[in-house]
Coordinates of C-alpha atoms in Angstrom, one line a residue:
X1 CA 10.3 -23.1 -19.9
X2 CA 8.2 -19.5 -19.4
X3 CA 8.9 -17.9 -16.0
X4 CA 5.3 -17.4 -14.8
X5 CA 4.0 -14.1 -12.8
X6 CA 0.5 -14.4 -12.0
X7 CA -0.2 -15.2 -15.6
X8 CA 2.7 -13.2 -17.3
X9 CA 5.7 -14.1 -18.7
X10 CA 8.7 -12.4 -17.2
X11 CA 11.8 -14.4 -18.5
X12 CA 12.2 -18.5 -19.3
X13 CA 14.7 -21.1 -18.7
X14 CA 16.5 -22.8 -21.4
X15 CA 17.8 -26.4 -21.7
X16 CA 19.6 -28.7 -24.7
X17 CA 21.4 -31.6 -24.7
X18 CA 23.5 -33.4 -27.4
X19 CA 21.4 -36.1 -28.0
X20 CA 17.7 -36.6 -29.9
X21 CA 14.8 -36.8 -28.2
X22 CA 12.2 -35.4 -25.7
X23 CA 13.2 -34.5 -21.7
X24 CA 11.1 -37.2 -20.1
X25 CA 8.3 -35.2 -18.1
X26 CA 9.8 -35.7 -14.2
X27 CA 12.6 -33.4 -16.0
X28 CA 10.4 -31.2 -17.8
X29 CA 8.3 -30.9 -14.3
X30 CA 11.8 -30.6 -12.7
X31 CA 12.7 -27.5 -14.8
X32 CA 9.2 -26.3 -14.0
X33 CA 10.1 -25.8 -10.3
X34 CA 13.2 -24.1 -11.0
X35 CA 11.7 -21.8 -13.3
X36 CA 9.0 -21.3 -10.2
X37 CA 12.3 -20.7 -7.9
X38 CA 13.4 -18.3 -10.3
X39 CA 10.2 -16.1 -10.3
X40 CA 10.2 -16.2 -6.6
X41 CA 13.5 -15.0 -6.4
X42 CA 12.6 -12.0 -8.7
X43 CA 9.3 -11.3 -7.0
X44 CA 11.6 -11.5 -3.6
X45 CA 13.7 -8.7 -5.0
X46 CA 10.5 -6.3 -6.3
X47 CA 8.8 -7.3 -2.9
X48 CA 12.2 -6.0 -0.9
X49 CA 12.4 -2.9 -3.3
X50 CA 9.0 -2.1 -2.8
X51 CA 9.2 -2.7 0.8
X52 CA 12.0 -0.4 1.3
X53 CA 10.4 2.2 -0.7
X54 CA 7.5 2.2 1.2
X55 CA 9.1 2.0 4.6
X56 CA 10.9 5.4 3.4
X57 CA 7.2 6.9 2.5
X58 CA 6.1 5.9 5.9
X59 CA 8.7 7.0 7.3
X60 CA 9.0 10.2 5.6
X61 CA 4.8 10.7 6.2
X62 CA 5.3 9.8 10.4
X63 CA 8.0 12.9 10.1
X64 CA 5.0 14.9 8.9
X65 CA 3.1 13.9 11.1
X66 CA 4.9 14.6 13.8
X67 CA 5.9 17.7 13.1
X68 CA 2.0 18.9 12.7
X69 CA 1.9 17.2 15.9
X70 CA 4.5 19.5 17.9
X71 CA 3.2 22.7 15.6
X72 CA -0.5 23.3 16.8
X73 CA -0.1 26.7 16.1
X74 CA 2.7 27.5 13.5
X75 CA 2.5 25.9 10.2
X76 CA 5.9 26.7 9.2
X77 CA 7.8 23.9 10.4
X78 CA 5.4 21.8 8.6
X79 CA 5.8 23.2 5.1
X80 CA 9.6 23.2 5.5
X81 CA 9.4 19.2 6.6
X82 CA 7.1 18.7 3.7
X83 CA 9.6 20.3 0.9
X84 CA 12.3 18.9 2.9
X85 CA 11.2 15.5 2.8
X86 CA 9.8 15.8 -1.0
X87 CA 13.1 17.1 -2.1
X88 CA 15.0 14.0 -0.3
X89 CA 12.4 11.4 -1.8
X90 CA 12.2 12.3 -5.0
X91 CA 15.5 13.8 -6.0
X92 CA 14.4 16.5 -7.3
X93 CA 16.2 19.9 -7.9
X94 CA 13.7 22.5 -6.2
X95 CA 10.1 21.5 -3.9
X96 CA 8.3 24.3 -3.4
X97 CA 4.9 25.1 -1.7
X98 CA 2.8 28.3 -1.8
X99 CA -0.3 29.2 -0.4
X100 CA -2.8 31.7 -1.8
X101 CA -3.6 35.4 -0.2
X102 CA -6.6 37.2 -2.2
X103 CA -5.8 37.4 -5.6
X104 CA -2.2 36.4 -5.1
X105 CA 0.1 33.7 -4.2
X106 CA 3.0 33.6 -1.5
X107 CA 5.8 30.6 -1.3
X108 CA 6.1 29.9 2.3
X109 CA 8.8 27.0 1.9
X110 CA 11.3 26.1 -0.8
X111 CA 13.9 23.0 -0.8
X112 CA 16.8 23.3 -2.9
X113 CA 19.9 20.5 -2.6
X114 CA 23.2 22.0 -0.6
X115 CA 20.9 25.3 0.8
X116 CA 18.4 25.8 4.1
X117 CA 14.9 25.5 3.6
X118 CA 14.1 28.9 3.1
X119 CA 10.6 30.7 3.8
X120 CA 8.4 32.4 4.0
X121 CA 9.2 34.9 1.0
X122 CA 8.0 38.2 1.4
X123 CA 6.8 38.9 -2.0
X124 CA 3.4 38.3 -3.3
X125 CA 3.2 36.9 -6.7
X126 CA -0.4 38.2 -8.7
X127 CA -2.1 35.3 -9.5
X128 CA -2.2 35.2 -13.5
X129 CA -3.0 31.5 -15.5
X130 CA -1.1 33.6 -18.5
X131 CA 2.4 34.5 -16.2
X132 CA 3.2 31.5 -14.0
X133 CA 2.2 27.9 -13.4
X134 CA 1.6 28.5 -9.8
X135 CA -1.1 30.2 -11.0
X136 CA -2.8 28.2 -13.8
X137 CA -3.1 25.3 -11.1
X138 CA -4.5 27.5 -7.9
X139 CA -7.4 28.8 -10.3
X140 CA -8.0 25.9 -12.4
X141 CA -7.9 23.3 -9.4
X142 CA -5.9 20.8 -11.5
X143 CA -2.7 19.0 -11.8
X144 CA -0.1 20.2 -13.3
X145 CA 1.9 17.7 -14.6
X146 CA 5.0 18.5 -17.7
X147 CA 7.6 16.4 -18.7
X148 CA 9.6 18.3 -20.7
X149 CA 9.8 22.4 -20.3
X150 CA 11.8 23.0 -24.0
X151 CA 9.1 21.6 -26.0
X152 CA 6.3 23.6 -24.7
X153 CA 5.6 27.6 -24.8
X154 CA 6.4 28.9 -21.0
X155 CA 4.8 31.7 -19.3
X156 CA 7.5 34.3 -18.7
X157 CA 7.9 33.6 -14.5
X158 CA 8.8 29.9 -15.8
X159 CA 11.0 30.9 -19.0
X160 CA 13.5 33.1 -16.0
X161 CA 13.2 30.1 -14.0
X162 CA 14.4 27.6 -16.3
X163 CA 17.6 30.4 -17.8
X164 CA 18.2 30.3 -14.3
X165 CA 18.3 27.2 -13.0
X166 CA 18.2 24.7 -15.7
X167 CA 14.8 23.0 -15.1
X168 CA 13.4 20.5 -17.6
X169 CA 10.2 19.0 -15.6
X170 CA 7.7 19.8 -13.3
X171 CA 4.7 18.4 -11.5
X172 CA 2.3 21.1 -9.4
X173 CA -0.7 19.9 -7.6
X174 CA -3.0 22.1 -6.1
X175 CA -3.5 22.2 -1.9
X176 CA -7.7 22.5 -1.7
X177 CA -9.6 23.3 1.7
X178 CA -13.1 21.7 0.4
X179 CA -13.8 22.9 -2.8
X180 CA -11.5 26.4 -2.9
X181 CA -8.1 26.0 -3.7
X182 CA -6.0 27.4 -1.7
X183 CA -2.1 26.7 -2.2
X184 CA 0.1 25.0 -4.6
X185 CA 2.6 22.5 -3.8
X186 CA 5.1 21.5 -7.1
X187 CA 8.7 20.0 -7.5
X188 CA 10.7 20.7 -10.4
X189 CA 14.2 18.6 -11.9
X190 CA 17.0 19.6 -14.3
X191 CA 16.2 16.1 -16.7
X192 CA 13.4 15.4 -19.1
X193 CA 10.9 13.1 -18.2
X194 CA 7.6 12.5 -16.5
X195 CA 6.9 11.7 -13.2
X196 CA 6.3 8.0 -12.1
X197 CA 2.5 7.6 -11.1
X198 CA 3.8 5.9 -7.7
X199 CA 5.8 9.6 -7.8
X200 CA 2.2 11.6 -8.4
X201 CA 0.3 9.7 -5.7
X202 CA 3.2 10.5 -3.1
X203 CA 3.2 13.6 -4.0
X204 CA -1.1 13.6 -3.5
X205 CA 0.0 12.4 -0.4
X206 CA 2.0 15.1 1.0
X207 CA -0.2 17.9 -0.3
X208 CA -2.7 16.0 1.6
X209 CA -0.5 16.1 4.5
X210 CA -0.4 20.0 3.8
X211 CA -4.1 20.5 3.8
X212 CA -4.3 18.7 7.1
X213 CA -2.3 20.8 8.6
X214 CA -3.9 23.9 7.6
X215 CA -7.3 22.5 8.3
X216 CA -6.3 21.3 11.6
X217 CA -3.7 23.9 12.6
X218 CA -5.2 24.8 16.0
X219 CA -7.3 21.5 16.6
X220 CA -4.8 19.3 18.3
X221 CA -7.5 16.7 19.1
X222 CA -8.2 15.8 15.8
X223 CA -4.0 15.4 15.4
X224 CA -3.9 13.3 18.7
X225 CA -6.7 11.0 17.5
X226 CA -5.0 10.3 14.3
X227 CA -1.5 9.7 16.0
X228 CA -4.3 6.9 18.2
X229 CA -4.9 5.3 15.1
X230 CA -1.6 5.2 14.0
X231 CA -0.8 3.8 17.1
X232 CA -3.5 0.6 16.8
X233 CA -2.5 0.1 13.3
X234 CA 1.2 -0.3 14.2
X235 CA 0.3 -3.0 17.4
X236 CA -1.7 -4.8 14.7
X237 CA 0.9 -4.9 12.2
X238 CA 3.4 -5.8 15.0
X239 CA 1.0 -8.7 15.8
X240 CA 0.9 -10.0 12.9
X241 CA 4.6 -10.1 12.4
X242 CA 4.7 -11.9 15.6
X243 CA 2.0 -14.5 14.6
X244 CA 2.6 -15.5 11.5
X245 CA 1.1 -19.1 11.6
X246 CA -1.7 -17.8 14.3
X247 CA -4.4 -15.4 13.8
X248 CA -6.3 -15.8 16.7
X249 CA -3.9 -12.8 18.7
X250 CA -4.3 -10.5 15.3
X251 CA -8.3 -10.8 15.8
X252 CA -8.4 -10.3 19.4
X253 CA -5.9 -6.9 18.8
X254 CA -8.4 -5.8 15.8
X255 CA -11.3 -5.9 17.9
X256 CA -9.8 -4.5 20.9
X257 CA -8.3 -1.7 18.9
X258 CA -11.5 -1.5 16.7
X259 CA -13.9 -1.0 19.8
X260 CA -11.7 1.6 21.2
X261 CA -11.1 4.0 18.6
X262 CA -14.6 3.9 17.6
X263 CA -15.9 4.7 21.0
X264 CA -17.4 1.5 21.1
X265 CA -18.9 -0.9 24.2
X266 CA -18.3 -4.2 22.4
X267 CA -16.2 -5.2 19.4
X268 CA -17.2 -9.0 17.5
X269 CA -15.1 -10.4 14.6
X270 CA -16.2 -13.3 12.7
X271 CA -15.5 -15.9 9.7
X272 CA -16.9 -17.2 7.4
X273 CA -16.9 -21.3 6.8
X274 CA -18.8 -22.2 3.8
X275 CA -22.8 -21.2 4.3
X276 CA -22.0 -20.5 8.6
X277 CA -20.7 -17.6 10.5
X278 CA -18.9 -18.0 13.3
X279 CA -17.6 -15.9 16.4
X280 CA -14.1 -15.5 16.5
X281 CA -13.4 -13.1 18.8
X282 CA -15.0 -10.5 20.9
X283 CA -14.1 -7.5 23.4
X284 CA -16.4 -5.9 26.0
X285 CA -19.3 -7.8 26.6
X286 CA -20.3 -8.7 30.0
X287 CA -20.1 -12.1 31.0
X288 CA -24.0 -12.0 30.7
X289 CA -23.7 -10.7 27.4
X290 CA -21.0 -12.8 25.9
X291 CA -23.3 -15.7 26.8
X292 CA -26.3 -14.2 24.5
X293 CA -23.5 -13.6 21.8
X294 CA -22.1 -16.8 21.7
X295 CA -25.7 -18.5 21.5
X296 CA -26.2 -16.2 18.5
X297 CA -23.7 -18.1 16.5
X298 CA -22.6 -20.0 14.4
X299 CA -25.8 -18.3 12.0
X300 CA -26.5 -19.5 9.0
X301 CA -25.8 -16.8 6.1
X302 CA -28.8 -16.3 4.7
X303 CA -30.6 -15.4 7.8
X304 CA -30.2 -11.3 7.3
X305 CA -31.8 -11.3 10.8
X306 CA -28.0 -10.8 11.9
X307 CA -26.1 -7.6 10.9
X308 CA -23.1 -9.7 10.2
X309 CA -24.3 -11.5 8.1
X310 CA -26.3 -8.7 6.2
X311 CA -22.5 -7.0 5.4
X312 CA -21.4 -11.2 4.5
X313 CA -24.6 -10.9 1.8
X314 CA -24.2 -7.3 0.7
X315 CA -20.6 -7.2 0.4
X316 CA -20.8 -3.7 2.4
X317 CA -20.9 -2.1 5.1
X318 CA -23.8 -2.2 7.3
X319 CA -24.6 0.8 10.0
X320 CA -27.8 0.8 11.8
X321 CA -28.6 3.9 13.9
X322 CA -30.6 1.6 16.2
X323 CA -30.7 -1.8 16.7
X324 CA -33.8 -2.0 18.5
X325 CA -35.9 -0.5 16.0
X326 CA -34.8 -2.4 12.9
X327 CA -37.5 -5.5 12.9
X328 CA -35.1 -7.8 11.2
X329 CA -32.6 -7.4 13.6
X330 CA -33.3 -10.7 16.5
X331 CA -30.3 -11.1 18.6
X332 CA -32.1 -8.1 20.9
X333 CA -31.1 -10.4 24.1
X334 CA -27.5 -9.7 23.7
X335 CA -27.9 -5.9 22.7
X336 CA -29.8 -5.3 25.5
X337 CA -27.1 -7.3 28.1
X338 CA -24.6 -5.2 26.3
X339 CA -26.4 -2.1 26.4
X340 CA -25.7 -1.1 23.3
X341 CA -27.9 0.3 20.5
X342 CA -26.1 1.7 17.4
X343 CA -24.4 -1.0 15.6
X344 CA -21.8 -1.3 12.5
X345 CA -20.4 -4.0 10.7
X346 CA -17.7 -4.2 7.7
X347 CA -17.3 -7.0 5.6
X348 CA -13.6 -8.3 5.4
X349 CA -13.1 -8.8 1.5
X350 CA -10.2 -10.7 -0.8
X351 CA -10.4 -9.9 -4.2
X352 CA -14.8 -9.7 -3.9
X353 CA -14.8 -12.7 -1.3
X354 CA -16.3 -12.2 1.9
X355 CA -13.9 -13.9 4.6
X356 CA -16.3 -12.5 8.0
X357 CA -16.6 -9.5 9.4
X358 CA -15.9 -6.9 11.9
X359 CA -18.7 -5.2 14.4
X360 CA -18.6 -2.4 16.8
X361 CA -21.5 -1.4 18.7
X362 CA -22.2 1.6 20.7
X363 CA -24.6 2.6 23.4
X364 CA -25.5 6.0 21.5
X365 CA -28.6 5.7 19.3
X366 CA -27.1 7.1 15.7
X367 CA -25.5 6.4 12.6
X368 CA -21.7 6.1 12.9
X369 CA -19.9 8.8 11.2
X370 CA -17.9 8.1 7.6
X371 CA -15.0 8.3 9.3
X372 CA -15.7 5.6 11.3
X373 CA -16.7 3.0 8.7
X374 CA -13.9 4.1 6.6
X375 CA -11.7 3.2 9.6
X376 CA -13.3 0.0 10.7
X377 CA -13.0 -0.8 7.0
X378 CA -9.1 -0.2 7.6
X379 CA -9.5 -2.9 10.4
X380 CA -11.0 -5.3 8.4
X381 CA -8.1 -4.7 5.1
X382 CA -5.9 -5.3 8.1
X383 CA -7.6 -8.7 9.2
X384 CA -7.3 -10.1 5.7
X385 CA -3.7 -9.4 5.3
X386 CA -3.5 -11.5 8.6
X387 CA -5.3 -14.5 7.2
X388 CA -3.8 -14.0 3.4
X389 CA -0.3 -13.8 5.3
X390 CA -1.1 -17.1 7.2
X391 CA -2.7 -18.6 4.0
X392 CA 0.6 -18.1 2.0
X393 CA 2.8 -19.3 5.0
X394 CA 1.3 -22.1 5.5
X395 CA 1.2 -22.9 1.1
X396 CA 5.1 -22.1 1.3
X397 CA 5.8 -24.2 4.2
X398 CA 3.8 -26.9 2.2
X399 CA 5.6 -26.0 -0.4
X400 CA 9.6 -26.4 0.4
X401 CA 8.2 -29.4 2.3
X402 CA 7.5 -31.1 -0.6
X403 CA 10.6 -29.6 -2.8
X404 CA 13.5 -31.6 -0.6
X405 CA 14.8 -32.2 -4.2
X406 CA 15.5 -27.8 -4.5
X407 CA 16.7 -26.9 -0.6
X408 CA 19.8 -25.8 -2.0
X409 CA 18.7 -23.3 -4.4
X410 CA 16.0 -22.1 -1.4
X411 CA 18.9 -22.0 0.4
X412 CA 20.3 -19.5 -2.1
X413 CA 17.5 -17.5 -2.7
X414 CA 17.0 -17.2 1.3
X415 CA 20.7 -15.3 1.3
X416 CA 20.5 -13.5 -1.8
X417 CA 16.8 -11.5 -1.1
X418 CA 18.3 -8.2 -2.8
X419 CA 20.4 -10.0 -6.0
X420 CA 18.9 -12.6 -8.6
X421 CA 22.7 -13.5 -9.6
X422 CA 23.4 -16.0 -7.1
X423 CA 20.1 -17.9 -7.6
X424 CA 20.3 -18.0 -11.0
X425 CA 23.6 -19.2 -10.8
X426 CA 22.5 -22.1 -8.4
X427 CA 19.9 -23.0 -10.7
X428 CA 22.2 -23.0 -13.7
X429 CA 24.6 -25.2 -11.5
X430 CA 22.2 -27.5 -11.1
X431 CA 20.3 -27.8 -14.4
X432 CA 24.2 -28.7 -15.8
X433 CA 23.8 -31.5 -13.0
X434 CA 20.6 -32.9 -13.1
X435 CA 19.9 -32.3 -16.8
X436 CA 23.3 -34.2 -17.7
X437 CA 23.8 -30.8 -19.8
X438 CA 26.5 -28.9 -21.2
X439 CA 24.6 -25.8 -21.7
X440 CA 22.0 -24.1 -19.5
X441 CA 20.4 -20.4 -19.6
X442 CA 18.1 -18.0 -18.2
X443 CA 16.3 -15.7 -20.1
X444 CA 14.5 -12.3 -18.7
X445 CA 12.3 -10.5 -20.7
X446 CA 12.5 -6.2 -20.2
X447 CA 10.7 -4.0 -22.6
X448 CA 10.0 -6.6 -24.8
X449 CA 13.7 -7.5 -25.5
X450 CA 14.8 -11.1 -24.4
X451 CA 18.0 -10.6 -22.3
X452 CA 20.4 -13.3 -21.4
X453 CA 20.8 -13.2 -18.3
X454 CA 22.5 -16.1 -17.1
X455 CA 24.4 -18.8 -18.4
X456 CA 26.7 -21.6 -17.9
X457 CA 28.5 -24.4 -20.5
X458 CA 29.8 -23.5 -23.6
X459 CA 28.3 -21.7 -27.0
X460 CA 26.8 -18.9 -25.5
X461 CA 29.4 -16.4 -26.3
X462 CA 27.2 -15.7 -29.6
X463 CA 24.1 -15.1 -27.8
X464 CA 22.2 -13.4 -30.5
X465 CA 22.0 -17.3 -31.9
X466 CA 20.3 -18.5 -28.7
X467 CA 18.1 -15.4 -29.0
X468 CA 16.7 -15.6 -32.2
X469 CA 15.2 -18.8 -31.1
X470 CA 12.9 -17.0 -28.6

């Protein structure tokens, strides 16, 4: 029985019995389930992995953050947390970052395992594509990215480096300000191999972290508006955990959150139910004004007269300077209760389909700036992880109601979020059981090998038999 991943095979489940003859199909469904279980249980482990991963990023990024946030003026202590942190995540033997002067190059920080972050050096290094790496990615603007320093010709700074201290790989990414270049931030290890691309976009992400901080070095407000936003997005999240079978509180948050870091008088979120829109939630309006609002809905979709559902029917955003100069625009009664004039709205999308949309709308006549509708957009990814977490809790609750017959092996699976052995194990157990079995197996496929992963009963100590049936 194939182990099924969103359409790929990742590993089966293998049955025989003694005697002739087909499974009858409540058996055949019954091994479908387990093999179902099975897949959740490896997709438990990845999702746990991946979780932990990225709450180590996060973490690792809020450092950051912080530290640009207690360094308005000093950029030091944010290099050294950047190569710091690099050199922790990525296990790496040397994280490095320079910044350009004229026509050379200084390192202001370097990480190396066991030593103090050291920086700034004193020397200038000339910047030469034909002498150093450094240099070949400050002037050509591009990543540098090589997995294996003894089969290619090194420029003479990188063949003393290498004598020196061993290393085999590098990846060097250049800090820009714009369109001018104007550092290099790189990580080198003593083993052959390239870097992972979850490893490159990290590492995108600290050199972005780097060019923030030099951008922004003296503008704190720009540092304390971002550690705003961090702040909404964490209530949100926090919300959600806290609902996970309502959504109504996770709307209510968005919008509240959504009006007030956009500077916003009123803040609408809505659904979509087949060819209607309706109001969900809303924050700001006068009484008066809510009343006008609520009349406006639900609206049929293919009325564009309302700016929600122009960003439904477009599938993008929709920001209009001034409501009461657009002529399709008809709910005027509740703009002008609200006293607003400017007006955005950001479709909230699943995989192309439009589930409703979030609205701010300001009192300011204007277009809202692209960082605004890049962060209302954030709102509205936020939103439909709310309704696709509630979705899927409410499917798996379904779910294990109607699978009485496997509450054991949930039960398993439940305890064993970080190890496959135990489930599998369970499942063997009771294939053996309910198959009336003496031999039972699970299969995982890695690399295109098929691996025996599992097994209980007798006859599989020559597993390359049971193999070469696959």
């Amino acid at each position: 029985m194939p182990m099924l991943r969103e359409g790929l095979v990742v590993g089966s489940i293998w049955v025989g019995r003694g005697e002739v003859g087909s499974f009858p199909d409540k058996l055949v469904k019954l091994l479908q389930t387990f093999a179902d279980q099975a897949v959740i249980a490896i997709e438990n482990v990845r999702l746990f992995n991946e979780t932990k991963a990225a709450l180590e990023q996060q973490t690792a990024t809020a450092e950051i953050l912080r530290v640009i946030s207690e360094s308005p003026s000093d950029l030091q202590p944010v290099f050294h947390a950047i190569v710091k942190t690099a050199l922790r995540l990525f296990h790496v033997s040397q994280a490095g970052l320079a910044l350009r002067e004229g026509n050379s190059f200084r390192v202001m920080s370097k990480a190396v395992p066991g030593q103090p972050i050291a920086g700034p050096f004193p020397d200038l290094i000339v910047l030469d594509t034909d002498a150093n790496f450094p240099s070949r990615v400050i002037l050509n603007k591009e990543v540098l990215h090589l997995a294996d320093w003894d089969v290619i010709d090194l420029p003479p700074f990188e063949q003393g480096v290498r004598d020196q201290e061993g290393f085999r790989a590098s990846l060097v990414l250049p800090i820009q300000r714009g369109s001018e270049c104007i550092g290099a931030f790189a990580i080198m290890r003593n083993t052959p191999g390239a870097f992972s691309d979850k490893e490159v976009a990290l590492m995108h992400a600290f050199v972005h972290q780097a060019e923030i901080a030099i951008e922004n070095v003296r503008l704190s407000r720009e540092t304390q508006e971002a550690l705003e936003q961090q702040t909404a997005m964490a209530e949100i999240l926090k919300v959600i955990s806290e609902s996970p079978t309502d959504l109504q509180p996770v709307f209510d948050t968005i919008t509240k959150r959504a009006m007030a870091l956009c500077g916003a008088r009123i803040g609408v979120l809505t659904r979509v139910d087949g060819e209607l829109l309706h109001l969900v939630a809303y924050h700001g309006a006068s009484e008066e004004s809510a009343v006008a609002l609520r009349a406006a809905f639900p609206t049929k979709l293919e009325h564009k007269t309302r700016i929600s559902a122009r960003a439904v029917l477009d599938r993008a955003p929709v920001n209009v300077p001034d409501v009461f100069a657009d002529s399709n625009y008809t709910t005027i009664d509740a703009a002008r209760l609200g006293g607003y004039r400017s007006l955005l709205a950001v479709p909230m999308l699943r995989e192309n389909q439009v589930l409703g949309t979030i609205n701010v709308a300001r009192a300011e006549q204007g277009l809202f700036p692209e960082n605004l509708v890049k962060l209302l957009q954030t709102f509205a990814d936020q939103a439909v992880i709310a309704i696709e977490n509630v979705r899927l809790f409410n499917e798996t609750k379904e779910a294990l109601e109607q699978q009485t017959a496997t509450a054991e092996v949930l039960k398993v699976i439940s305890s064993s979020v970080a190890d496959t052995a135990p489930v599998f194990e369970k499942i063997l157990d009771s294939c053996l059981r309910l198959f009336t079995t003496d031999q039972a197996g699970v299969f995982l496929i890695r690399d295109d090998v098929v691996y025996l992963e599992a097994s209980r009963g007798t006859g599989f100590g020559k597993s390359s038999r049971y193999l070469a049936m696959f």
